[in-house]
XYZ file of C-alpha atoms in Angstrom:
683
model
C -2.311 -0.434 9.476
C -6.251 0.129 11.235
C -8.789 3.073 10.181
C -11.787 3.960 11.733
C -13.801 6.874 11.912
C -16.633 7.700 14.701
C -19.841 9.661 13.412
C -19.005 12.510 16.168
C -19.747 14.946 13.573
C -20.165 18.870 16.137
C -22.005 21.971 14.186
C -21.500 25.325 14.521
C -18.658 27.394 15.377
C -17.499 25.071 17.916
C -16.002 23.442 15.011
C -13.859 25.217 15.558
C -12.785 24.975 18.810
C -10.333 22.036 19.836
C -12.217 18.955 20.738
C -13.024 18.826 24.310
C -13.095 14.263 25.030
C -15.064 13.304 27.391
C -11.639 11.867 29.910
C -10.490 15.537 29.551
C -12.382 18.464 31.553
C -9.991 20.941 31.563
C -9.930 23.383 28.352
C -6.994 23.007 26.221
C -5.191 26.261 24.622
C -3.154 24.603 21.068
C 0.096 23.626 22.278
C 3.532 25.184 20.535
C 5.794 22.473 21.576
C 8.041 20.455 19.154
C 6.768 17.046 20.098
C 5.290 15.214 17.195
C 2.179 17.261 16.681
C 0.155 13.491 15.537
C 1.906 11.400 18.521
C -1.323 12.878 20.418
C 0.673 12.470 24.341
C -1.906 11.942 26.599
C -3.720 15.799 27.600
C -2.561 16.875 24.414
C -4.810 18.109 22.025
C -6.053 16.232 18.995
C -3.956 17.671 15.560
C -5.934 19.727 13.700
C -6.606 19.592 10.007
C -8.737 21.725 7.832
C -10.200 20.969 3.705
C -10.730 23.719 2.316
C -10.959 24.114 -1.948
C -13.375 26.346 -4.145
C -17.150 25.496 -4.094
C -17.704 22.371 -6.760
C -14.846 20.532 -6.783
C -16.019 17.553 -4.651
C -14.368 18.753 -1.090
C -17.841 17.705 1.203
C -17.550 14.233 -1.177
C -13.976 13.195 -0.291
C -14.239 14.641 3.613
C -17.087 11.736 4.312
C -15.976 9.009 1.824
C -13.173 9.522 4.891
C -15.573 10.478 7.623
C -17.266 6.400 6.325
C -20.212 8.936 5.942
C -21.570 10.383 2.558
C -23.755 12.585 3.833
C -22.900 15.955 1.962
C -21.901 18.878 4.379
C -25.086 20.862 4.057
C -23.964 24.330 6.094
C -27.333 25.086 7.635
C -27.947 28.220 7.584
C -28.425 30.932 10.103
C -26.512 33.814 12.101
C -23.695 31.067 11.891
C -22.610 29.933 9.245
C -22.667 25.539 10.108
C -20.140 23.050 9.332
C -18.860 19.828 9.718
C -16.179 17.510 11.926
C -15.585 14.629 12.381
C -12.650 12.107 14.456
C -10.584 10.096 12.843
C -8.474 6.977 13.584
C -5.516 6.781 11.751
C -3.087 4.299 13.721
C -4.038 4.170 16.827
C -4.075 8.414 16.757
C -6.433 10.359 16.477
C -7.876 13.082 14.060
C -9.972 16.154 13.964
C -11.571 16.793 10.946
C -13.067 20.814 10.164
C -14.698 21.382 6.599
C -15.377 24.544 5.001
C -17.432 26.104 2.812
C -16.366 26.834 -0.485
C -14.418 29.557 -1.085
C -12.879 31.158 -3.808
C -10.655 34.040 -2.431
C -8.689 34.100 1.555
C -10.539 37.974 1.350
C -14.163 36.908 1.350
C -17.731 38.669 0.528
C -19.609 36.477 2.500
C -19.851 34.887 6.173
C -19.467 31.172 4.134
C -15.563 32.739 2.616
C -14.977 34.705 5.772
C -15.491 31.515 8.358
C -14.012 29.456 5.276
C -10.886 32.547 5.588
C -10.597 32.576 9.340
C -9.933 28.243 9.968
C -7.249 28.078 7.213
C -5.877 31.189 8.691
C -6.078 30.995 12.535
C -7.877 33.754 13.210
C -10.759 35.855 15.484
C -9.482 32.851 18.138
C -9.939 29.913 15.579
C -6.826 27.237 16.019
C -4.169 27.543 13.176
C -4.270 23.844 12.242
C -2.082 21.481 11.855
C -2.282 20.086 7.897
C -4.404 21.958 5.506
C -5.692 19.679 3.229
C -6.303 21.085 -0.323
C -8.971 20.574 -2.862
C -7.873 21.545 -6.678
C -9.670 20.402 -9.801
C -8.034 18.746 -12.075
C -11.328 20.368 -15.256
C -10.037 23.635 -13.759
C -6.635 23.781 -12.835
C -5.696 27.410 -13.351
C -8.154 28.804 -10.807
C -6.922 25.833 -8.275
C -3.848 26.448 -8.558
C -4.302 30.758 -7.697
C -5.894 29.506 -5.001
C -3.403 27.051 -4.293
C -0.845 30.199 -3.722
C -2.924 31.829 -1.440
C -3.599 29.234 0.475
C 0.714 28.123 0.602
C 1.467 31.071 2.054
C 0.734 30.359 4.814
C 3.278 28.591 5.862
C 1.085 25.410 6.493
C 2.224 22.064 6.189
C -0.531 21.126 2.708
C -1.645 18.077 1.026
C -2.985 18.533 -2.608
C -6.032 16.636 -2.723
C -6.351 16.506 -7.046
C -10.458 15.711 -7.281
C -12.159 15.047 -10.621
C -9.498 13.859 -12.487
C -11.406 11.041 -14.453
C -13.880 14.521 -16.153
C -10.526 15.989 -16.884
C -9.222 12.951 -19.197
C -12.697 12.688 -20.550
C -11.643 15.926 -21.689
C -8.181 15.359 -23.412
C -6.355 17.258 -19.710
C -5.403 13.910 -17.435
C -3.333 15.874 -14.586
C -0.034 13.353 -13.282
C -0.301 14.063 -9.718
C 3.568 12.772 -9.382
C 4.119 15.581 -12.030
C 2.232 17.964 -10.553
C 3.805 17.844 -7.348
C 7.458 17.950 -9.529
C 5.679 20.930 -10.804
C 4.910 22.687 -6.901
C 8.294 20.900 -5.716
C 7.701 18.275 -3.864
C 4.500 19.293 -2.108
C 2.891 16.155 -1.647
C -0.333 15.773 -4.576
C -2.793 12.458 -4.354
C -5.448 12.017 -6.920
C -8.878 11.664 -5.073
C -12.311 10.463 -5.660
C -15.052 11.353 -2.888
C -17.859 9.947 -4.979
C -16.243 6.476 -5.134
C -13.593 6.192 -2.424
C -10.879 6.554 -4.570
C -7.073 7.331 -3.323
C -9.242 8.221 0.173
C -6.325 5.266 1.765
C -3.153 7.241 0.304
C -3.907 10.458 1.309
C -4.808 10.657 4.989
C -0.661 7.954 4.582
C 0.521 11.462 3.020
C -1.010 13.625 5.718
C 0.409 11.506 9.082
C 3.990 11.980 6.833
C 3.298 15.559 6.386
C 2.468 16.514 9.527
C 6.116 17.617 9.598
C 5.818 20.067 7.898
C 5.125 20.124 3.964
C 7.598 22.473 1.673
C 7.503 25.082 -0.273
C 7.078 25.636 -4.502
C 9.366 28.195 -5.498
C 7.710 31.575 -6.287
C 6.433 32.347 -3.613
C 6.769 33.620 -0.153
C 5.535 32.684 3.413
C 3.120 35.034 5.764
C 2.105 35.144 9.042
C -1.543 35.576 8.751
C -1.814 36.833 12.572
C 0.430 39.956 11.996
C -0.264 40.516 7.843
C -2.825 42.866 6.363
C -5.341 40.297 5.149
C -6.745 42.607 1.692
C -3.357 44.033 1.143
C -1.635 40.416 1.129
C -4.652 38.738 -1.053
C -4.581 41.581 -3.361
C -0.717 43.133 -2.652
C 0.807 39.863 -5.489
C -1.962 39.307 -6.942
C -0.254 38.694 -10.774
C 2.972 37.366 -9.633
C 0.443 33.878 -8.568
C -1.597 33.815 -11.454
C 2.287 34.256 -13.214
C 3.671 30.938 -10.619
C 0.151 29.351 -11.870
C 0.855 29.841 -15.530
C 4.558 28.839 -15.135
C 3.092 25.390 -13.177
C 0.399 25.014 -15.970
C 3.874 25.155 -18.060
C 5.868 22.668 -16.326
C 2.776 20.311 -16.313
C 2.069 19.559 -20.235
C -1.263 21.417 -20.561
C -1.164 23.937 -22.567
C -3.108 21.685 -25.768
C -5.263 21.057 -23.855
C -9.539 21.156 -25.543
C -10.388 23.852 -25.324
C -14.192 22.855 -25.981
C -15.593 20.376 -23.699
C -18.393 18.198 -23.695
C -20.109 20.129 -20.829
C -19.358 23.560 -23.232
C -20.940 21.291 -25.490
C -23.823 21.122 -23.922
C -24.277 24.530 -22.172
C -24.677 25.910 -24.962
C -27.895 25.649 -25.166
C -28.507 24.519 -21.620
C -27.195 28.222 -20.554
C -29.483 29.203 -23.933
C -32.145 32.165 -22.779
C -34.980 30.707 -24.407
C -34.418 27.088 -24.446
C -32.228 27.257 -21.061
C -35.253 28.670 -18.834
C -37.984 26.325 -20.634
C -35.361 22.928 -19.751
C -35.300 24.904 -16.439
C -39.106 24.981 -15.721
C -39.356 21.588 -16.800
C -36.955 20.515 -14.826
C -38.765 22.543 -11.760
C -42.074 21.170 -13.188
C -40.525 16.867 -12.339
C -39.341 18.023 -8.814
C -42.375 19.790 -8.125
C -44.736 16.843 -9.222
C -42.604 14.338 -7.784
C -42.582 15.464 -4.320
C -46.401 15.882 -4.093
C -48.395 13.224 -6.928
C -45.280 10.684 -5.995
C -45.060 10.947 -2.439
C -49.301 11.222 -1.743
C -49.883 7.082 -2.523
C -46.768 6.283 -0.005
C -48.550 9.270 2.233
C -51.619 7.756 2.397
C -50.580 4.376 2.723
C -48.591 5.771 6.178
C -51.450 7.446 6.954
C -53.868 4.764 6.338
C -52.620 1.639 6.213
C -49.803 1.741 8.603
C -51.644 3.951 11.639
C -54.269 0.729 11.050
C -51.692 -2.131 10.993
C -50.420 0.118 14.321
C -53.293 0.754 15.973
C -54.389 -2.945 15.437
C -51.978 -4.471 17.451
C -51.482 -1.234 20.206
C -55.153 -2.588 20.521
C -54.708 -6.555 21.284
C -51.717 -5.884 23.165
C -54.367 -4.004 25.740
C -57.456 -6.121 24.890
C -55.051 -8.777 26.462
C -55.345 -6.705 30.330
C -59.238 -6.860 29.604
C -62.456 -5.838 28.044
C -62.079 -2.597 29.654
C -58.875 -1.472 28.476
C -59.112 0.489 24.889
C -61.321 2.305 27.247
C -58.032 3.858 28.922
C -56.829 6.775 29.186
C -53.628 5.828 28.864
C -54.439 3.455 25.512
C -56.031 7.176 23.767
C -52.386 8.528 24.609
C -51.057 5.724 22.565
C -53.038 6.475 19.711
C -54.286 9.593 19.771
C -51.142 11.175 20.867
C -47.133 9.490 20.064
C -48.295 6.878 17.313
C -50.344 10.517 15.658
C -47.178 12.608 16.465
C -44.951 9.232 14.925
C -47.339 8.822 12.181
C -47.176 12.789 11.009
C -43.558 12.612 11.439
C -43.620 9.557 8.917
C -45.348 11.010 6.782
C -42.953 13.628 5.609
C -39.734 10.925 4.866
C -41.419 10.183 1.918
C -41.192 14.043 0.184
C -38.057 14.564 2.326
C -36.686 11.458 1.014
C -38.078 12.498 -2.884
C -35.788 16.240 -2.969
C -33.185 14.691 -0.843
C -32.443 12.482 -4.096
C -34.225 15.229 -6.592
C -31.333 17.280 -5.972
C -28.272 14.731 -5.675
C -29.248 14.254 -8.692
C -29.423 17.719 -9.621
C -26.076 18.945 -8.166
C -24.593 15.809 -8.550
C -24.757 15.343 -11.880
C -24.106 19.843 -12.176
C -27.523 20.834 -12.783
C -27.753 22.933 -10.209
C -25.281 25.627 -10.801
C -26.830 25.734 -14.545
C -30.232 26.833 -12.980
C -29.022 29.207 -10.684
C -27.604 30.910 -14.117
C -30.614 30.776 -15.940
C -32.849 32.064 -12.584
C -30.467 34.198 -11.223
C -31.407 37.455 -13.121
C -35.493 36.928 -11.854
C -34.257 36.327 -8.093
C -32.230 39.099 -8.143
C -35.229 41.840 -7.631
C -35.506 39.834 -4.166
C -31.535 40.079 -3.510
C -30.861 36.527 -3.718
C -29.399 33.999 -6.779
C -30.968 31.754 -9.338
C -30.658 28.901 -6.843
C -33.193 30.359 -4.595
C -36.192 29.447 -7.284
C -36.224 25.598 -7.078
C -36.997 26.316 -3.011
C -39.468 28.629 -3.092
C -41.235 26.280 -6.466
C -40.787 23.513 -4.065
C -42.897 25.475 -1.446
C -45.710 25.221 -3.063
C -45.668 21.503 -3.134
C -44.857 20.836 0.421
C -43.317 23.574 2.823
C -40.657 20.961 4.380
C -38.451 19.484 1.806
C -38.406 22.883 0.074
C -36.682 23.837 3.237
C -34.192 21.173 2.330
C -33.484 22.734 -0.683
C -32.115 25.711 0.679
C -29.360 23.774 1.444
C -28.896 24.518 -2.132
C -27.927 28.073 -1.089
C -24.450 29.031 -1.261
C -24.824 31.662 1.481
C -26.263 31.107 4.990
C -27.664 34.744 4.497
C -29.940 34.070 0.786
C -31.057 30.473 3.261
C -32.163 31.959 5.998
C -33.967 35.278 3.987
C -35.486 32.245 1.248
C -36.054 29.858 4.595
C -38.358 32.681 6.173
C -39.768 33.169 2.711
C -40.625 29.555 2.257
C -43.821 30.000 4.466
C -45.618 32.079 2.901
C -45.319 29.498 -0.674
C -48.712 27.862 -0.274
C -48.757 24.926 0.266
C -51.136 22.110 -0.837
C -51.795 21.314 2.873
C -53.580 24.410 2.132
C -55.515 23.655 0.051
C -58.268 21.822 1.352
C -58.888 24.721 2.765
C -59.217 27.004 -0.007
C -61.700 24.676 -1.381
C -63.919 24.290 1.405
C -64.260 27.925 1.905
C -63.862 29.422 -1.585
C -67.407 27.310 -2.452
C -69.102 27.984 1.212
C -69.283 31.527 0.800
C -68.473 31.942 -3.347
C -69.849 28.907 -5.190
C -70.286 30.044 -7.921
C -66.673 31.890 -8.030
C -65.253 29.331 -5.912
C -62.144 28.396 -8.762
C -61.509 32.479 -9.297
C -60.615 32.048 -5.441
C -58.621 29.260 -5.163
C -56.712 31.069 -8.170
C -56.594 34.122 -6.074
C -54.588 32.908 -2.895
C -51.300 31.211 -5.028
C -51.553 34.607 -7.305
C -51.076 36.577 -3.712
C -49.300 33.740 -2.666
C -46.223 35.150 -4.937
C -46.783 39.097 -4.380
C -46.645 38.291 -0.544
C -43.238 36.670 -1.455
C -41.990 38.896 -3.438
C -43.507 41.502 -0.827
C -41.897 40.355 2.396
C -38.923 39.627 1.143
C -38.590 42.612 0.210
C -39.456 44.374 3.757
C -36.878 41.931 4.875
C -34.165 42.714 2.663
C -34.909 45.977 3.966
C -34.798 44.822 7.695
C -32.953 42.646 8.191
C -31.014 41.423 6.055
C -29.633 44.938 4.817
C -26.201 43.408 3.734
C -27.310 40.711 1.326
C -26.220 43.468 -1.364
C -27.103 42.804 -4.701
C -23.580 40.826 -5.954
C -21.875 40.388 -8.963
C -22.889 37.165 -10.053
C -19.743 34.201 -10.402
C -19.549 31.348 -10.309
C -18.266 27.646 -11.462
C -20.076 25.849 -13.634
C -18.469 21.707 -12.660
C -18.849 18.995 -15.752
C -21.723 16.719 -16.307
C -21.123 13.648 -14.326
C -22.998 10.950 -14.077
C -24.461 10.179 -10.012
C -22.741 7.437 -8.147
C -26.223 5.276 -6.596
C -24.897 3.332 -4.198
C -22.888 7.343 -2.548
C -26.416 8.133 -4.128
C -28.538 6.453 -1.682
C -26.354 6.932 1.463
C -26.282 10.085 1.202
C -30.296 10.020 1.717
C -30.587 7.871 4.152
C -28.217 9.668 5.702
C -29.986 13.022 5.285
C -33.671 11.131 6.586
C -32.345 10.068 9.456
C -30.900 14.299 10.653
C -33.975 15.331 9.623
C -36.488 12.669 11.792
C -34.169 12.518 14.659
C -33.885 16.306 14.130
C -38.013 17.074 14.076
C -39.552 13.988 15.370
C -39.070 15.075 19.261
C -41.050 18.200 18.603
C -43.331 16.916 16.798
C -44.494 14.462 18.137
C -44.030 16.699 22.378
C -46.518 19.223 20.653
C -49.024 16.707 19.361
C -49.168 14.546 23.192
C -49.458 18.375 24.305
C -52.585 18.881 22.499
C -53.791 15.483 22.966
C -53.173 16.939 26.362
C -55.067 20.016 25.851
C -57.919 18.144 24.666
C -58.339 14.886 27.281
C -58.947 16.943 30.251
C -62.496 18.127 30.830
C -63.672 22.287 32.054
C -66.694 21.660 32.914
C -67.981 19.385 35.814
C -70.228 17.283 33.422
C -67.859 17.249 29.800
C -66.491 13.896 31.414
C -63.480 12.256 32.455
C -59.889 12.687 31.849
C -59.915 11.667 28.161
C -62.767 10.371 27.329
C -64.304 14.978 27.033
C -67.016 13.611 23.859
C -67.590 17.564 23.542
C -63.840 19.628 22.863
C -65.542 22.098 23.599
C -65.764 21.992 27.062
C -62.206 20.627 26.911
C -59.513 22.676 28.173
C -58.491 22.826 24.481
C -61.854 24.923 24.273
C -61.048 27.212 26.999
C -58.268 27.679 25.020
C -59.823 28.462 22.164
C -62.451 30.572 23.266
C -59.705 32.827 24.995
C -57.831 33.118 21.586
C -61.233 33.874 20.048
C -61.743 37.798 20.298
C -58.480 38.361 19.167
C -59.956 37.812 15.907
C -62.514 40.137 16.141
C -61.146 42.830 13.821
C -60.840 39.995 10.976
C -64.486 39.009 11.545
C -64.008 35.855 12.987
C -64.365 35.794 16.211
C -65.652 32.581 16.808
C -64.216 30.030 17.917
C -64.804 27.031 15.219
C -62.389 28.979 14.124
C -59.458 29.888 16.366
C -59.424 26.302 17.583
C -59.242 25.133 13.844
C -56.310 28.361 13.912
C -54.857 26.233 16.675
C -55.066 22.070 15.127
C -53.739 24.487 11.624
C -49.967 24.872 13.926
C -49.653 21.187 14.410
C -51.093 20.275 10.258
C -53.036 22.436 7.654
C -54.520 19.195 6.768
C -56.547 19.214 10.348
C -57.983 21.920 9.724
C -61.420 21.242 8.091
C -61.845 18.071 10.441
C -61.370 20.703 13.270
C -64.378 22.615 12.454
C -66.694 19.775 11.284
C -65.976 18.639 14.653
C -66.870 21.324 15.842
C -69.906 22.277 14.270
C -70.442 18.140 14.955
C -71.671 17.928 11.572
C -70.395 13.956 10.159
C -68.696 14.515 6.210
C -67.508 10.552 5.818
C -66.083 10.182 3.054
C -67.566 13.399 0.941
C -64.913 15.606 -1.194
C -63.849 19.398 -0.500
C -66.162 20.400 -2.859
C -69.067 18.391 -1.389
C -67.959 19.648 2.261
C -68.249 23.905 0.886
C -71.666 23.146 -0.451
C -73.477 20.625 2.244
C -73.728 21.245 6.018
C -70.281 22.154 6.711
C -70.347 25.244 4.450
C -73.912 26.263 6.008
C -72.663 26.276 9.183
C -69.457 28.216 8.784
C -72.470 31.127 6.833
C -73.890 30.315 9.908
C -71.417 31.546 12.242
C -68.833 33.700 10.074
C -71.669 36.001 9.344
C -73.070 36.219 12.965
C -68.892 37.415 13.722
C -68.931 39.167 11.408
C -71.917 41.268 11.972
C -73.699 39.662 8.855
C -70.888 40.284 6.538
C -69.613 36.564 6.360
C -67.892 36.428 2.799
C -65.432 39.190 4.187
C -64.978 37.193 6.967
C -64.527 33.849 4.678
C -61.746 36.282 3.142
C -59.879 37.386 6.335
C -59.989 33.672 6.924
C -58.531 31.826 3.994
C -55.992 34.939 4.136
C -54.916 34.810 7.598
C -54.477 30.691 7.326
C -52.432 31.586 3.836
C -49.812 33.638 6.058
C -49.611 31.682 8.912
C -46.911 28.880 10.432
C -47.716 26.151 7.975
C -47.337 23.740 10.165
C -45.428 22.259 13.477
C -43.256 19.704 10.916
C -42.097 22.647 9.226
C -41.729 25.036 12.389
C -39.552 21.878 13.435
C -37.306 21.886 10.493
C -36.536 25.294 10.424
C -35.257 24.509 13.493
C -33.276 21.347 12.838
C -31.431 24.138 10.106
C -31.632 27.795 11.711
C -32.348 27.784 15.588
C -34.297 28.517 17.815
C -33.878 31.900 17.275
C -35.059 32.016 13.377
C -37.232 29.879 13.522
C -39.119 31.646 16.410
C -38.519 35.120 13.918
C -40.342 33.343 10.634
C -43.324 32.420 12.833
C -43.628 35.800 14.708
C -42.925 37.187 11.515
C -46.318 35.267 9.765
C -48.317 35.659 12.729
C -47.890 39.485 11.998
C -48.913 39.264 8.889
C -51.728 37.053 9.042
C -53.312 39.209 10.749
C -52.572 42.922 9.365
C -53.811 41.379 6.205
C -57.060 39.628 7.544
C -57.922 42.594 9.600
C -57.110 45.240 6.324
C -58.978 42.427 3.748
C -61.986 42.493 6.480
C -62.178 45.861 7.432
C -62.139 46.816 3.944
C -63.980 44.277 2.232
C -66.736 43.929 5.276
C -67.955 47.934 3.318
C -68.194 45.851 -0.177
C -69.387 42.722 0.449
């Protein structure tokens, strides 16, 4: 037997449509012919296999184990629910595999559940699946059997993948796959473990033998989802399905299972109203520290040592072409443009990798579901569940890994809402701007000013969240909180590492082109002379005399109502769009101040602070402190950095990314203008 997997994943609603092959340029409708669906005749679409199951049953792990990639299927949020698809080769036959979001019912209450239901039922233009793989959680067999009854009544060929049986055995409730198959009237049942790959070959062989049809267990009645009223069908026979599930449980002798499990005993502490919150805050503190302090030295090494090594190598190569080769604009483009973009992408790899590691550990261990339960009440004020607290907290360290953390949220609407709120979390990169301006204008109260910026960030998240709920996310109404708590288990190291590497590569591949392109574009603007005596291309000594300076001059009047309509401020904000870390450096460059290795406090108290005082007082008509507060608020609220925009686009699509950028700019401008106009009366 020859089995191989193709990394041919397709995201978006496109995964629900038949695959278009390179040698097939015509649209193919699903065939209703009586030929064997797995035959792959020339021109015929590949058999379609849909994976479905409840949340937290190991379905996505199984899906990725089959495809040969350990990347967990993350349904990136957006106006449509994104899925993952893969092409699998089995004995020369090509199959289309589609993973769906976890759902408790085929009567959906969220967009994610609706996509899952429509995919398995073949509704709303989705092709009918040739076979359904229903994943059953052996640790919660009663709930899984009720859902299985709904799937079986669709009348599709179905294979049961029995997961978490090892954990069920530890609780004294091992489910025998053969005995369960007999209780289900001969329906194929295969015990699998997506974390180790156990049972995958047997599952695929069973699928190959089941395309022609599988038995319908006694007590269930098939329906045609294209003609039946879905709501009436799901709700009308619920009691009969529960009775059927009870009979199956009796047939497999699970009535004497241990009701109190190891996970139950731990949850007595983890879900305690007091101790549970303390544990959660401690976990959040460790994750926050890991993505900031632990990643910091690695980022410094990349930005310092690695950059120096590569720069030295490029310089050595150019030296081969003559002593003046490094004076060319090509050298400047490579070192200050392309290399700077590459290094910028590379510096985000450590915090992203650490965040992916933390998320995988929390999710695979089973704790993430407990965290959502503990924090659910606090997050309901903005219409979110408890899991939304994690990415928002991480956002105060770095917005980029915080966006990655939104993938743990169960509803696509929640993921979009939290993704749009995260840029208002005051990341550590903004701190250098706060410190410099606080010591430049409020030396005695500098610490208080910095603290208040973080307090205002929290208030801003709550305020914008409430507004978005009422304007853009009106359908995201609070619903009764019900979720399955998966059993605690040890994550698999090999699976963990492969998952992290796969996700990191997805980030690098998705974000690098945008970041590098924009940084090169900024270099070009700064390298084009705008005056006769400004120098040559790539050799403009005074940035104010470049096209970049002209753009900064043209933007400056927009900020007159905010009190800082000078090109120094507008130029710093433009570079801050690329990265907030360079705002202070841009200010020093525009004022022609050499700060050397001075700390942010020393810069604020020194010559840079004096220059800021002079220009802000001049542009604000003597109300420099009010203008400084306006500048700080604008820095807090507008787009955190280009990498965040790239990640927004990668996860949510270009439309959501642009809406988020626009929202940040509008909120930042309104805050800055209001702050200046009010504070200039008292400062």
